């Protein structure tokens, strides 16, 4: 089924005449930046965005984000602020928190984190002490920077130990994760990823955490929107803490959120501010509230299901044309192509796709043998192209020219042809922003 996720309802484009090229005040005050905003709009219009962590926020979200709520300081939480004049923004933040709790069935929500990284930082600091042991997914197998990278705060403050996917299948084997947990005896287990193409067994993670006396934190930065739309199992009933970003599959403003059990509510709120942040971004929080409302709309559920259906269709067509995908496919919104059979490396492929208007990103995967900077994989995802209204048929087209590019990598004629095909697809599926003028 192909759903027109752009038509009607909460995710609709703004009314005719609303112009999403740079606005008049900005044009007058700073033509240079206004021009760059227009240029970036053109780039987004002319590019097929296949980076799985990127998406298109709705016009309503962008309006809340570009508002005068930017002007208000409100350190603290609603009803307990360090500043006066918070009577209106308290209501904004309460709406955001209530909608977050309702959407995910969570006991408590903190909507202040400026990004996914700040959400993780605050969630860790709510219950961990410097030097505590944390078990997280190996970074070159799908784990995130904030899951213990030595160049990140997480790896400097806490002692992270990795768990691994099974060598034979590339899948997480929960018996192996349990064995690692029994060996490491962590204070916290982190489940979540940036590039694992399968769903996680949250109940099994919770059992293991209970057995070793650890907290369970699920970082659903990537798949929160799928959970919100009912297209993916929810970690919320199983985890002590759930963190996520609002700009990936949620289609909201740039930001982060922490959900937790009521017993940790106070610790999480204090950890966010004053722990790791100062004043909250009220314009961002208003935009998050708008996003949560959008996510409750049946149209968003259709969108989330379409993201997964599209990923499955893209993967099926790639496999049909003999491309190797890690774990052999996908259950969520993303997949990783093993480039070794093509004799290609991630960096060169990423750059070549940039030239033909298709954005992908070079990515490591288990046992790939490349380097983190030049790995042997590329990661693809469907959230953004689905937001443009594309369905399974278009995924077949995209898979077709991806394979053509990989097979004809040294042939400029193939590149030129793929450029045409990707541009044609972009023209058929415009961004969900109406525009009346082009500078
Ligand atoms: C994207 C991501 C984050 C961090 O998000 P930022 O907003 O970039 O800080 C955290 N965890 C995971 C698993 C992610 O994929």
Short mmCIF file of C-alpha atoms and ligand atoms in Angstrom, two decimals:
data_model
loop_
_atom_site.label_atom_id
_atom_site.label_comp_id
_atom_site.label_asym_id
_atom_site.label_seq_id
_atom_site.Cartn_x
_atom_site.Cartn_y
_atom_site.Cartn_z
CA UNK A 1 0.00 0.00 0.00
CA UNK A 2 1.29 3.44 -0.87
CA UNK A 3 0.04 6.18 1.41
CA UNK A 4 0.26 9.80 0.42
CA UNK A 5 1.84 10.92 3.66
CA UNK A 6 1.91 14.52 2.45
CA UNK A 7 -1.82 14.93 1.91
CA UNK A 8 -4.14 16.56 4.43
CA UNK A 9 -4.05 16.48 8.23
CA UNK A 10 -1.22 17.26 10.55
CA UNK A 11 1.66 16.84 8.11
CA UNK A 12 0.13 18.93 5.38
CA UNK A 13 2.10 21.65 3.60
CA UNK A 14 1.25 25.19 4.71
CA UNK A 15 -1.60 27.05 3.00
CA UNK A 16 -0.96 28.38 -0.48
CA UNK A 17 1.11 31.52 -0.58
CA UNK A 18 3.23 30.77 2.49
CA UNK A 19 6.72 31.13 1.21
CA UNK A 20 9.45 28.94 2.59
CA UNK A 21 12.29 30.67 0.88
CA UNK A 22 13.98 33.13 3.26
CA UNK A 23 11.57 35.62 4.81
CA UNK A 24 11.48 39.37 4.23
CA UNK A 25 13.12 40.49 7.50
CA UNK A 26 16.03 38.15 6.96
CA UNK A 27 16.38 39.15 3.33
CA UNK A 28 16.64 42.80 4.36
CA UNK A 29 18.94 42.28 7.34
CA UNK A 30 21.31 39.70 5.92
CA UNK A 31 21.08 38.95 2.22
CA UNK A 32 24.13 36.71 2.48
CA UNK A 33 22.57 34.25 4.94
CA UNK A 34 19.17 34.59 3.22
CA UNK A 35 20.83 33.55 -0.01
CA UNK A 36 22.43 30.53 1.62
CA UNK A 37 19.08 29.48 3.12
CA UNK A 38 17.61 29.57 -0.37
CA UNK A 39 20.55 27.62 -1.75
CA UNK A 40 20.14 24.94 0.90
CA UNK A 41 16.42 24.71 0.12
CA UNK A 42 17.33 24.09 -3.53
CA UNK A 43 19.87 21.46 -2.48
CA UNK A 44 17.29 19.65 -0.36
CA UNK A 45 14.76 19.83 -3.18
CA UNK A 46 17.19 18.46 -5.75
CA UNK A 47 18.65 15.68 -3.59
CA UNK A 48 17.40 12.24 -2.65
CA UNK A 49 18.15 12.10 1.07
CA UNK A 50 18.96 8.52 2.04
CA UNK A 51 20.85 9.24 5.27
CA UNK A 52 18.66 7.35 7.78
CA UNK A 53 19.06 9.95 10.53
CA UNK A 54 17.78 12.85 8.43
CA UNK A 55 14.22 13.89 7.74
CA UNK A 56 11.95 16.81 6.86
CA UNK A 57 10.32 18.69 9.71
CA UNK A 58 6.83 19.93 8.90
CA UNK A 59 6.13 23.59 8.12
CA UNK A 60 4.24 23.86 11.45
CA UNK A 61 7.28 22.61 13.38
CA UNK A 62 9.54 25.09 11.57
CA UNK A 63 7.18 27.96 12.39
CA UNK A 64 7.23 27.16 16.12
CA UNK A 65 11.01 26.89 15.92
CA UNK A 66 11.38 30.27 14.27
CA UNK A 67 9.30 32.06 16.92
CA UNK A 68 9.76 34.59 19.73
CA UNK A 69 9.74 31.81 22.32
CA UNK A 70 13.43 32.03 21.53
CA UNK A 71 13.46 35.14 23.76
CA UNK A 72 12.59 33.50 27.07
CA UNK A 73 14.86 32.19 29.81
CA UNK A 74 13.26 29.46 31.92
CA UNK A 75 15.85 27.45 33.85
CA UNK A 76 14.16 24.84 35.99
CA UNK A 77 10.93 22.97 35.19
CA UNK A 78 7.33 24.24 34.86
CA UNK A 79 6.11 25.62 38.19
CA UNK A 80 9.68 25.68 39.58
CA UNK A 81 11.66 28.22 37.57
CA UNK A 82 14.55 30.44 38.50
CA UNK A 83 13.09 33.27 36.37
CA UNK A 84 9.91 35.34 36.35
CA UNK A 85 7.57 35.68 33.40
CA UNK A 86 7.31 31.96 32.79
CA UNK A 87 3.50 31.67 33.01
CA UNK A 88 3.06 31.12 29.28
CA UNK A 89 6.13 29.00 28.57
CA UNK A 90 5.22 26.79 31.55
CA UNK A 91 2.06 25.87 29.66
CA UNK A 92 4.07 25.22 26.50
CA UNK A 93 6.50 22.90 28.28
CA UNK A 94 3.69 21.14 30.17
CA UNK A 95 1.92 20.44 26.87
CA UNK A 96 5.13 19.02 25.43
CA UNK A 97 5.73 16.83 28.49
CA UNK A 98 2.12 15.60 28.70
CA UNK A 99 2.01 14.77 25.00
CA UNK A 100 5.35 12.91 25.21
CA UNK A 101 4.08 10.82 28.11
CA UNK A 102 0.79 10.13 26.40
CA UNK A 103 2.34 9.26 23.04
CA UNK A 104 4.75 6.71 24.50
CA UNK A 105 2.82 5.65 27.63
CA UNK A 106 5.70 6.85 29.81
CA UNK A 107 5.55 7.82 33.49
CA UNK A 108 7.76 10.90 33.11
CA UNK A 109 9.22 12.97 30.28
CA UNK A 110 11.91 15.62 30.21
CA UNK A 111 11.74 17.55 26.94
CA UNK A 112 14.68 19.90 27.55
CA UNK A 113 17.73 18.14 26.05
CA UNK A 114 19.13 20.20 23.19
CA UNK A 115 19.99 17.05 21.23
CA UNK A 116 20.30 13.29 21.51
CA UNK A 117 23.78 13.64 22.97
CA UNK A 118 22.53 15.89 25.79
CA UNK A 119 19.66 13.48 26.46
CA UNK A 120 22.13 10.62 26.91
CA UNK A 121 24.47 12.75 28.98
CA UNK A 122 21.65 13.73 31.35
CA UNK A 123 20.21 10.21 31.57
CA UNK A 124 23.61 8.72 32.45
CA UNK A 125 24.33 11.41 35.01
CA UNK A 126 20.93 10.89 36.68
CA UNK A 127 22.07 7.56 38.16
CA UNK A 128 25.74 6.95 37.32
CA UNK A 129 28.92 8.20 38.97
CA UNK A 130 32.13 8.90 37.08
CA UNK A 131 33.99 5.64 36.57
CA UNK A 132 30.87 3.45 36.64
CA UNK A 133 30.76 0.51 34.25
CA UNK A 134 28.34 0.63 31.33
CA UNK A 135 27.71 -2.07 28.74
CA UNK A 136 26.85 -0.80 25.26
CA UNK A 137 26.86 -1.96 21.66
CA UNK A 138 30.31 -1.98 20.02
CA UNK A 139 30.75 1.30 18.18
CA UNK A 140 31.93 -0.21 14.89
CA UNK A 141 28.95 -2.58 14.91
CA UNK A 142 26.19 0.00 15.23
CA UNK A 143 26.66 1.71 18.61
CA UNK A 144 26.72 5.52 18.83
CA UNK A 145 29.50 7.97 19.74
CA UNK A 146 27.73 8.59 23.07
CA UNK A 147 27.93 4.89 23.94
CA UNK A 148 31.53 5.11 25.13
CA UNK A 149 33.67 6.48 22.31
CA UNK A 150 37.05 7.49 23.75
CA UNK A 151 36.76 10.91 22.05
CA UNK A 152 33.30 11.53 23.57
CA UNK A 153 32.33 12.56 27.14
CA UNK A 154 30.77 9.11 27.60
CA UNK A 155 34.07 7.28 27.15
CA UNK A 156 35.95 9.79 29.29
CA UNK A 157 33.58 9.86 32.26
CA UNK A 158 32.37 6.25 32.36
CA UNK A 159 34.01 2.89 31.75
CA UNK A 160 32.17 1.51 28.74
CA UNK A 161 32.50 -2.14 27.74
CA UNK A 162 31.13 -3.36 24.40
CA UNK A 163 28.81 -6.19 23.52
CA UNK A 164 29.01 -7.58 20.03
CA UNK A 165 26.80 -8.97 17.31
CA UNK A 166 27.15 -12.65 16.55
CA UNK A 167 29.97 -13.22 14.07
CA UNK A 168 28.07 -15.75 12.01
CA UNK A 169 24.89 -13.76 11.42
CA UNK A 170 25.66 -10.12 12.20
CA UNK A 171 22.64 -10.27 14.54
CA UNK A 172 22.57 -9.66 18.28
CA UNK A 173 22.42 -12.99 20.07
CA UNK A 174 20.88 -12.29 23.48
CA UNK A 175 22.65 -15.29 25.05
CA UNK A 176 25.95 -13.67 24.06
CA UNK A 177 24.84 -10.28 25.40
CA UNK A 178 23.88 -11.98 28.68
CA UNK A 179 27.29 -13.66 28.90
CA UNK A 180 28.99 -10.28 28.41
CA UNK A 181 26.78 -8.72 31.09
CA UNK A 182 27.63 -11.48 33.56
CA UNK A 183 31.32 -10.99 32.78
CA UNK A 184 31.32 -7.17 32.96
CA UNK A 185 28.71 -6.66 35.73
CA UNK A 186 27.75 -3.15 34.56
CA UNK A 187 25.76 -0.52 36.48
CA UNK A 188 23.88 0.23 33.28
CA UNK A 189 23.15 -1.51 30.00
CA UNK A 190 22.55 0.64 26.92
CA UNK A 191 20.48 -0.79 24.08
CA UNK A 192 20.21 1.22 20.89
CA UNK A 193 22.14 1.92 17.74
CA UNK A 194 22.83 4.16 14.78
CA UNK A 195 23.27 1.50 12.13
CA UNK A 196 21.78 -1.86 13.17
CA UNK A 197 19.05 -2.82 10.69
CA UNK A 198 16.97 -5.01 13.02
CA UNK A 199 14.60 -4.60 15.98
CA UNK A 200 15.97 -5.23 19.46
CA UNK A 201 14.61 -7.70 22.01
CA UNK A 202 13.81 -5.20 24.78
CA UNK A 203 12.30 -7.82 27.09
CA UNK A 204 15.49 -9.89 26.92
CA UNK A 205 17.61 -6.79 27.60
CA UNK A 206 15.41 -6.02 30.63
CA UNK A 207 15.78 -9.59 31.95
CA UNK A 208 19.56 -9.39 31.64
CA UNK A 209 19.66 -5.97 33.33
CA UNK A 210 17.55 -7.30 36.19
CA UNK A 211 19.74 -10.40 36.54
CA UNK A 212 22.97 -8.39 36.87
CA UNK A 213 21.39 -5.53 38.87
CA UNK A 214 21.92 -2.91 36.15
CA UNK A 215 19.74 -0.07 34.92
CA UNK A 216 18.46 -0.48 31.38
CA UNK A 217 18.61 2.54 29.11
CA UNK A 218 17.25 2.30 25.59
CA UNK A 219 18.57 4.92 23.17
CA UNK A 220 15.87 4.98 20.49
CA UNK A 221 17.33 8.07 18.75
CA UNK A 222 16.91 6.38 15.39
CA UNK A 223 13.60 4.57 15.67
CA UNK A 224 11.50 6.71 18.05
CA UNK A 225 9.23 7.79 15.19
CA UNK A 226 8.58 4.18 14.25
CA UNK A 227 7.62 3.44 17.86
CA UNK A 228 5.41 6.55 17.97
CA UNK A 229 3.64 5.42 14.81
CA UNK A 230 3.16 1.84 16.03
CA UNK A 231 5.47 0.41 13.37
CA UNK A 232 8.08 -0.89 15.82
CA UNK A 233 7.94 -2.50 19.31
CA UNK A 234 8.17 -0.02 22.19
CA UNK A 235 11.02 -0.16 24.70
CA UNK A 236 9.13 2.03 27.18
CA UNK A 237 7.51 -0.76 29.25
CA UNK A 238 10.91 -2.49 29.61
CA UNK A 239 13.46 0.23 30.29
CA UNK A 240 14.31 2.47 33.24
CA UNK A 241 15.30 5.25 30.83
CA UNK A 242 14.48 5.81 27.17
CA UNK A 243 16.22 8.61 25.30
CA UNK A 244 15.56 9.79 21.78
CA UNK A 245 16.12 12.53 19.24
CA UNK A 246 13.23 14.49 17.79
CA UNK A 247 14.78 15.33 14.40
CA UNK A 248 15.22 11.82 12.99
CA UNK A 249 12.21 9.53 12.42
CA UNK A 250 9.99 11.80 14.59
CA UNK A 251 10.07 14.58 11.95
CA UNK A 252 10.40 17.26 14.60
CA UNK A 253 12.85 20.02 15.54
CA UNK A 254 16.48 19.32 16.36
CA UNK A 255 16.42 18.03 19.95
CA UNK A 256 16.32 15.25 22.51
CA UNK A 257 13.90 13.82 25.07
CA UNK A 258 14.29 11.55 28.11
CA UNK A 259 11.48 9.24 29.26
CA UNK A 260 11.80 7.48 32.59
CA UNK A 261 9.97 5.78 35.41
CA UNK A 262 8.41 8.09 38.00
CA UNK A 263 11.01 7.15 40.62
CA UNK A 264 13.74 8.74 38.48
CA UNK A 265 11.74 11.85 37.47
CA UNK A 266 13.41 14.22 39.89
CA UNK A 267 16.92 12.94 39.23
CA UNK A 268 16.42 13.22 35.46
CA UNK A 269 15.02 16.77 35.66
CA UNK A 270 17.91 17.94 37.86
CA UNK A 271 20.38 16.13 35.69
CA UNK A 272 19.14 17.93 32.56
CA UNK A 273 19.19 21.32 34.30
CA UNK A 274 21.34 22.35 36.14
CA UNK A 275 23.28 19.11 35.58
CA UNK A 276 24.25 19.31 31.93
CA UNK A 277 22.34 22.31 30.53
CA UNK A 278 21.33 25.85 31.41
CA UNK A 279 18.21 27.45 30.01
CA UNK A 280 15.91 25.24 27.94
CA UNK A 281 15.19 26.16 24.30
CA UNK A 282 11.52 27.08 24.61
CA UNK A 283 11.14 27.57 20.86
CA UNK A 284 12.45 24.04 20.41
CA UNK A 285 10.17 22.73 23.15
CA UNK A 286 7.14 24.36 21.47
CA UNK A 287 8.20 22.70 18.22
CA UNK A 288 8.52 19.37 20.05
CA UNK A 289 4.95 19.83 21.35
CA UNK A 290 3.74 20.42 17.78
CA UNK A 291 5.65 17.32 16.69
CA UNK A 292 4.12 15.14 19.44
CA UNK A 293 0.67 16.26 18.35
CA UNK A 294 1.52 15.37 14.74
CA UNK A 295 2.76 11.97 15.89
CA UNK A 296 -0.64 11.21 17.47
CA UNK A 297 -2.39 11.75 14.13
CA UNK A 298 -3.36 8.60 12.16
CA UNK A 299 -1.50 10.11 9.23
CA UNK A 300 1.74 9.78 11.18
CA UNK A 301 1.07 6.11 11.89
CA UNK A 302 0.61 5.63 8.15
CA UNK A 303 3.90 7.46 7.59
CA UNK A 304 5.80 5.28 10.10
CA UNK A 305 4.46 2.08 8.55
CA UNK A 306 5.34 3.36 5.11
CA UNK A 307 8.94 4.08 6.22
CA UNK A 308 9.32 0.42 7.19
CA UNK A 309 7.50 -0.87 4.09
CA UNK A 310 9.76 1.31 1.96
CA UNK A 311 12.91 0.04 3.67
CA UNK A 312 11.78 -3.54 3.09
CA UNK A 313 11.03 -2.76 -0.57
CA UNK A 314 14.40 -1.04 -1.06
CA UNK A 315 16.23 -3.94 0.61
CA UNK A 316 14.30 -6.56 -1.38
CA UNK A 317 15.17 -4.92 -4.68
CA UNK A 318 18.84 -4.51 -3.71
CA UNK A 319 18.98 -8.18 -2.75
CA UNK A 320 17.19 -9.14 -5.95
CA UNK A 321 20.05 -7.47 -7.82
CA UNK A 322 22.67 -9.41 -5.82
CA UNK A 323 23.72 -6.67 -3.41
CA UNK A 324 24.95 -7.91 -0.03
CA UNK A 325 23.19 -6.32 2.97
CA UNK A 326 24.46 -6.82 6.52
CA UNK A 327 22.21 -9.28 8.40
CA UNK A 328 20.61 -10.02 5.03
CA UNK A 329 17.97 -7.28 5.16
CA UNK A 330 16.07 -4.93 7.46
CA UNK A 331 13.24 -4.76 9.99
CA UNK A 332 13.37 -1.02 10.50
CA UNK A 333 14.11 2.09 8.45
CA UNK A 334 17.74 1.46 7.54
CA UNK A 335 20.13 -0.98 5.89
CA UNK A 336 23.87 -1.30 5.32
CA UNK A 337 25.34 -2.35 1.96
CA UNK A 338 28.55 -4.39 2.03
CA UNK A 339 30.67 -2.79 -0.70
CA UNK A 340 33.39 -5.44 -0.76
CA UNK A 341 31.80 -7.54 -3.54
CA UNK A 342 31.89 -4.40 -5.70
CA UNK A 343 35.54 -3.76 -4.82
CA UNK A 344 34.61 -0.25 -3.60
CA UNK A 345 35.19 1.75 -0.42
CA UNK A 346 32.71 3.88 1.52
CA UNK A 347 34.28 7.34 1.10
CA UNK A 348 34.56 7.18 -2.68
CA UNK A 349 31.03 5.82 -3.00
CA UNK A 350 29.61 8.53 -0.71
CA UNK A 351 31.33 11.26 -2.78
CA UNK A 352 30.23 9.78 -6.10
CA UNK A 353 26.61 9.62 -4.91
CA UNK A 354 26.86 13.26 -3.78
CA UNK A 355 27.75 14.17 -7.35
CA UNK A 356 24.59 12.55 -8.70
CA UNK A 357 22.24 14.06 -6.11
CA UNK A 358 21.87 11.06 -3.84
CA UNK A 359 23.03 11.39 -0.22
CA UNK A 360 24.22 8.24 1.53
CA UNK A 361 26.80 7.75 4.24
CA UNK A 362 29.86 5.60 4.56
CA UNK A 363 29.45 3.23 7.47
CA UNK A 364 31.30 0.51 9.35
CA UNK A 365 29.76 -2.90 9.97
CA UNK A 366 30.87 -5.99 11.88
CA UNK A 367 34.05 -7.51 10.48
CA UNK A 368 34.15 -5.15 7.50
CA UNK A 369 37.93 -4.83 7.53
CA UNK A 370 37.99 -1.13 6.59
CA UNK A 371 38.81 1.85 8.79
CA UNK A 372 36.28 4.03 10.62
CA UNK A 373 37.11 6.89 8.22
CA UNK A 374 36.99 4.74 5.11
CA UNK A 375 34.78 1.78 5.88
CA UNK A 376 33.53 -0.88 3.50
CA UNK A 377 29.85 -0.10 3.83
CA UNK A 378 27.24 2.51 3.08
CA UNK A 379 24.13 3.09 5.19
CA UNK A 380 20.79 3.90 3.58
CA UNK A 381 17.45 4.82 5.12
CA UNK A 382 13.93 5.69 4.01
CA UNK A 383 12.57 8.29 6.52
CA UNK A 384 13.24 11.37 4.40
CA UNK A 385 12.17 10.08 0.99
CA UNK A 386 9.00 8.72 2.64
CA UNK A 387 8.29 12.22 3.99
CA UNK A 388 8.33 13.39 0.36
CA UNK A 389 5.55 10.91 -0.33
CA UNK A 390 7.52 8.17 -2.08
CA UNK A 391 6.33 4.57 -1.85
CA UNK A 392 7.50 1.08 -2.76
CA UNK A 393 7.51 1.75 -6.51
CA UNK A 394 9.97 4.61 -6.08
CA UNK A 395 12.10 2.44 -3.76
CA UNK A 396 12.44 -0.01 -6.64
CA UNK A 397 13.64 2.85 -8.87
CA UNK A 398 16.13 4.02 -6.25
CA UNK A 399 17.49 0.51 -5.71
CA UNK A 400 17.84 0.21 -9.47
CA UNK A 401 20.05 3.24 -9.88
CA UNK A 402 22.05 2.51 -6.72
CA UNK A 403 23.03 -0.85 -8.17
CA UNK A 404 23.67 0.72 -11.60
CA UNK A 405 26.05 3.21 -9.95
CA UNK A 406 27.88 0.53 -7.98
CA UNK A 407 28.20 -1.74 -11.00
CA UNK A 408 29.15 1.06 -13.39
CA UNK A 409 31.20 3.01 -10.89
CA UNK A 410 33.96 3.93 -13.36
CA UNK A 411 31.61 4.87 -16.20
CA UNK A 412 30.77 8.62 -16.41
CA UNK A 413 27.79 7.86 -18.67
CA UNK A 414 26.20 5.81 -15.87
CA UNK A 415 26.75 8.67 -13.42
CA UNK A 416 25.11 11.14 -15.81
CA UNK A 417 22.13 8.88 -16.30
CA UNK A 418 21.66 8.34 -12.56
CA UNK A 419 21.83 12.12 -12.04
CA UNK A 420 18.91 12.47 -14.48
CA UNK A 421 16.87 9.74 -12.83
CA UNK A 422 17.37 11.03 -9.28
CA UNK A 423 16.53 14.60 -10.39
CA UNK A 424 13.34 13.40 -12.09
CA UNK A 425 12.28 11.63 -8.90
CA UNK A 426 12.93 14.79 -6.85
CA UNK A 427 10.81 16.86 -9.24
CA UNK A 428 7.94 14.40 -8.95
CA UNK A 429 8.03 14.51 -5.13
CA UNK A 430 8.60 18.11 -3.96
CA UNK A 431 9.43 18.99 -0.37
CA UNK A 432 6.43 19.49 1.95
CA UNK A 433 7.08 23.25 1.95
CA UNK A 434 5.14 25.44 -0.39
CA UNK A 435 7.07 28.21 -2.06
CA UNK A 436 5.99 31.04 -4.26
CA UNK A 437 9.24 32.71 -5.16
CA UNK A 438 12.71 31.61 -6.00
CA UNK A 439 15.51 34.06 -5.53
C1 LIG B 1 21.77 10.40 16.47
C2 LIG B 1 22.02 9.63 17.71
C3 LIG B 1 22.29 10.25 18.93
C4 LIG B 1 22.65 11.69 19.13
O1 LIG B 1 21.99 12.64 18.52
P1 LIG B 1 22.52 14.15 18.33
O2 LIG B 1 21.24 14.88 18.30
O3 LIG B 1 23.30 14.14 17.07
O4 LIG B 1 23.34 14.53 19.50
C5 LIG B 1 22.36 9.46 20.07
N1 LIG B 1 22.22 8.13 19.99
C6 LIG B 1 22.02 7.49 18.84
C7 LIG B 1 21.89 6.01 18.84
C8 LIG B 1 21.92 8.21 17.64
O5 LIG B 1 21.74 7.56 16.50
#
